[in-house]
Amino acid sequence: LPHFHLVRRFKSSAGTFQSPRSVDLCGTRHVFQICREKNALDVYDCPGGNRGVASVKDQKIKRFLFNEKPTSVCSSTCGSLVAVGFESGEVSMYERSTGKMRGKFTAHFKRVVKMQFTSDGSSLITCSEDTAVSAWSVCEALKCDTLNNNNASSSSFTSSSLEPMKSWTSHQLQVTDVCCSKSAGAGADLVASCSIDRTARVFSMTHGTGSECLATFGLPKALTAICMDGEDRCIFVGSCDGEIYEMNI
């Protein structure tokens, strides 16, 4: 078995419930963590550490405060953008280096459960309790930036109307997780989702309509987590009873 060593431990949220969608690693330098009880997003410095030596002191460098409860956070592959989803179904996008809000739009009419940028950073995939999985153009979302000087704590940045590039509505119940292709180049357009309706589905961003999917897998229990292998050949799905399933795409 490989040997793992602890690089850094974070204690600030010890003893409080945190959603598995509430933590995101931005590159190798920053960790974003949602604190729903305080309507906040904390940013930690995570420079690593000496081999075998753990740093137990939190290196919090910034806290963003919101007017509503954040539910999900993710950063783009290059680390320049950070997206935050909210209880209301809205999504806000921020510039990581400055903390300025660059766009805000209504993505769903219920809580945003999970988000992920595509590998090339051109699209943002979101899923929600409203049973929908949607793909949004990052370029169009950034055009929602009408007040460039506002930061995350601002209340005057109004949500804009934005149409999704794709919206898949095949699930019958709440979508619990979503992932997308990790590879680059032609064919890297797959989106996979799972739901408490006990199905995992695979969609294409370039083919089909909102009700069509490339593959559907029915499993015996409600599903809670999904991920795709690095070559986009199979998906791994976790269920509420602790089982993990592997399916070829």
XYZ file of C-alpha atoms in Angstrom:
249
model
C 0.000 0.000 0.000
C 1.216 3.562 -0.694
C 2.417 5.611 2.227
C 0.421 8.767 2.932
C 1.527 11.599 5.157
C -0.568 14.377 6.672
C 0.337 17.758 5.220
C -2.178 20.011 6.937
C -5.120 19.624 9.277
C -7.992 22.103 9.530
C -9.786 22.347 12.856
C -12.045 25.362 12.405
C -15.115 23.314 11.483
C -14.567 20.492 13.973
C -17.801 19.408 15.599
C -20.044 21.095 13.009
C -21.852 19.440 10.130
C -20.429 20.264 6.712
C -21.771 19.083 3.377
C -19.251 17.098 1.279
C -19.868 19.748 -1.431
C -18.728 22.526 0.908
C -14.943 22.149 0.430
C -12.894 22.798 -2.698
C -9.152 22.826 -3.389
C -8.084 25.638 -5.701
C -4.807 24.602 -7.319
C -2.247 23.782 -4.633
C -2.411 27.035 -2.685
C -5.939 27.620 -1.376
C -8.790 25.699 0.224
C -12.333 27.083 0.149
C -14.727 25.979 2.854
C -18.381 26.906 3.257
C -19.659 27.711 6.730
C -23.431 27.536 6.270
C -24.230 28.441 9.872
C -22.602 31.845 9.355
C -23.507 32.399 5.679
C -19.791 32.554 4.950
C -17.036 31.189 2.741
C -13.608 30.854 4.348
C -10.383 30.833 2.348
C -7.334 29.054 3.761
C -3.734 29.197 2.673
C -2.516 25.668 1.999
C 1.149 25.767 1.000
C 1.832 22.194 2.087
C 4.412 21.170 4.625
C 7.520 19.146 5.317
C 7.209 15.436 4.724
C 5.774 13.717 7.763
C 5.186 17.022 9.589
C 1.607 18.193 10.077
C 0.649 21.818 10.535
C -2.427 22.024 12.754
C -2.843 25.801 12.803
C -5.485 27.153 10.429
C -4.119 29.629 7.910
C -7.366 31.487 7.199
C -6.631 34.435 4.910
C -10.117 35.720 4.072
C -13.820 35.319 4.879
C -16.602 36.214 2.461
C -20.030 36.961 3.934
C -23.308 36.495 2.061
C -26.944 37.474 2.508
C -28.102 33.863 2.094
C -26.830 30.369 2.787
C -24.112 29.079 0.433
C -24.431 25.381 -0.365
C -21.701 24.527 -2.889
C -18.333 25.861 -4.035
C -15.953 24.974 -6.858
C -13.009 26.569 -8.660
C -11.946 26.480 -12.299
C -9.072 24.241 -13.365
C -6.728 27.213 -13.783
C -7.839 28.580 -10.407
C -8.810 32.036 -11.662
C -12.552 31.729 -11.006
C -14.568 30.509 -8.034
C -18.284 29.686 -8.258
C -20.574 29.642 -5.219
C -24.069 28.106 -5.276
C -26.813 29.098 -2.866
C -29.929 27.780 -1.149
C -32.096 29.909 -3.457
C -30.715 28.311 -6.626
C -28.541 31.275 -7.566
C -24.884 31.027 -8.579
C -22.262 33.751 -8.153
C -18.849 33.807 -9.795
C -15.807 35.502 -8.275
C -12.319 36.371 -9.376
C -10.042 34.444 -7.028
C -7.154 36.914 -7.006
C -9.284 39.959 -6.081
C -12.436 38.477 -4.551
C -14.588 40.621 -6.843
C -17.909 39.293 -8.062
C -17.858 38.819 -11.833
C -21.334 37.441 -12.439
C -24.540 36.311 -10.755
C -27.413 34.362 -12.296
C -30.333 32.137 -11.337
C -29.384 28.555 -12.186
C -32.174 26.593 -10.454
C -35.354 27.210 -8.489
C -34.192 25.022 -5.585
C -30.912 24.533 -3.697
C -27.736 24.165 -5.765
C -26.319 20.801 -4.674
C -23.075 20.508 -6.666
C -21.094 22.376 -9.331
C -18.053 21.600 -11.451
C -16.165 23.464 -14.154
C -15.354 21.545 -17.328
C -11.699 20.689 -17.895
C -11.207 23.580 -20.339
C -12.972 26.052 -18.025
C -15.480 27.099 -20.692
C -18.589 25.716 -18.967
C -19.979 25.308 -15.457
C -22.074 22.215 -14.688
C -24.647 22.499 -11.900
C -27.194 20.174 -10.326
C -29.998 20.853 -7.913
C -32.813 19.558 -5.756
C -35.134 20.594 -8.604
C -33.977 17.389 -10.443
C -32.202 19.311 -13.238
C -28.592 19.151 -14.418
C -27.498 22.203 -16.416
C -24.465 23.412 -18.355
C -23.712 27.155 -18.383
C -21.370 29.180 -20.569
C -18.745 30.799 -18.332
C -18.263 33.550 -20.903
C -21.977 34.406 -20.826
C -22.054 34.213 -17.025
C -19.228 36.735 -16.794
C -21.251 39.112 -18.971
C -23.672 39.285 -16.040
C -21.031 41.452 -14.373
C -22.747 44.831 -14.309
C -21.113 46.111 -11.127
C -17.425 45.179 -11.359
C -16.452 46.891 -8.146
C -18.702 44.784 -5.908
C -17.169 42.075 -3.745
C -18.706 38.977 -2.173
C -20.277 40.849 0.729
C -22.129 43.256 -1.540
C -25.925 43.146 -1.584
C -26.460 45.439 -4.594
C -25.339 42.990 -7.275
C -28.588 41.818 -8.875
C -29.109 38.344 -10.314
C -29.322 38.193 -14.117
C -31.367 35.998 -16.416
C -29.173 33.478 -18.203
C -30.189 30.588 -20.437
C -28.275 27.303 -19.991
C -26.356 25.800 -22.893
C -27.905 22.457 -21.975
C -30.409 21.369 -19.345
C -31.041 17.683 -18.689
C -34.249 16.747 -16.897
C -34.200 12.934 -16.953
C -33.980 12.427 -13.180
C -37.234 11.998 -11.289
C -35.965 13.038 -7.847
C -33.261 15.262 -6.324
C -29.865 15.110 -8.052
C -27.169 14.501 -5.458
C -23.921 14.791 -7.437
C -22.518 15.585 -10.872
C -19.160 15.248 -12.606
C -17.761 15.849 -16.088
C -14.974 14.702 -18.401
C -11.439 15.089 -17.057
C -9.673 14.495 -20.348
C -9.069 17.169 -22.968
C -9.647 17.239 -26.709
C -12.325 15.776 -28.935
C -14.945 13.695 -27.166
C -14.337 15.279 -23.758
C -17.945 16.398 -23.485
C -19.443 13.902 -21.038
C -21.476 14.800 -17.960
C -22.542 12.183 -15.401
C -25.031 12.598 -12.564
C -26.680 10.525 -9.852
C -29.858 10.897 -7.863
C -31.881 9.550 -4.999
C -34.137 8.094 -7.719
C -31.501 5.279 -7.771
C -30.206 6.045 -11.249
C -26.904 7.281 -12.632
C -27.035 8.961 -16.038
C -24.455 10.008 -18.616
C -25.116 12.952 -20.954
C -23.313 14.607 -23.843
C -22.835 18.367 -24.037
C -22.750 18.261 -27.836
C -25.466 15.720 -28.692
C -29.112 15.192 -27.809
C -31.663 17.311 -25.993
C -32.516 17.958 -22.368
C -34.405 14.679 -21.922
C -31.932 12.425 -23.710
C -28.953 10.640 -22.189
C -26.231 8.381 -23.524
C -26.589 5.792 -20.781
C -28.756 5.084 -17.745
C -27.781 2.763 -14.893
C -30.376 1.587 -12.376
C -29.086 0.615 -8.936
C -30.799 -0.811 -5.833
C -30.292 2.154 -3.465
C -30.406 5.939 -3.517
C -27.160 7.338 -4.917
C -25.101 10.029 -3.217
C -21.803 10.531 -5.094
C -20.347 10.081 -8.568
C -17.005 10.537 -10.316
C -15.453 9.696 -13.676
C -12.085 8.089 -14.338
C -9.325 10.100 -15.998
C -9.910 8.560 -19.434
C -13.721 8.948 -19.385
C -14.211 5.204 -19.724
C -16.148 4.447 -16.566
C -17.989 6.050 -13.665
C -17.870 5.227 -9.965
C -21.082 5.742 -8.004
C -21.582 5.685 -4.246
C -24.902 4.729 -2.638
C -26.525 5.557 0.681
C -25.644 2.124 2.098
C -21.901 2.655 1.591
C -21.555 0.554 -1.558
C -19.499 1.778 -4.548
C -20.407 0.679 -8.067
C -18.242 0.799 -11.195
C -19.897 1.022 -14.612
C -18.340 1.233 -18.063
C -19.626 4.115 -20.153
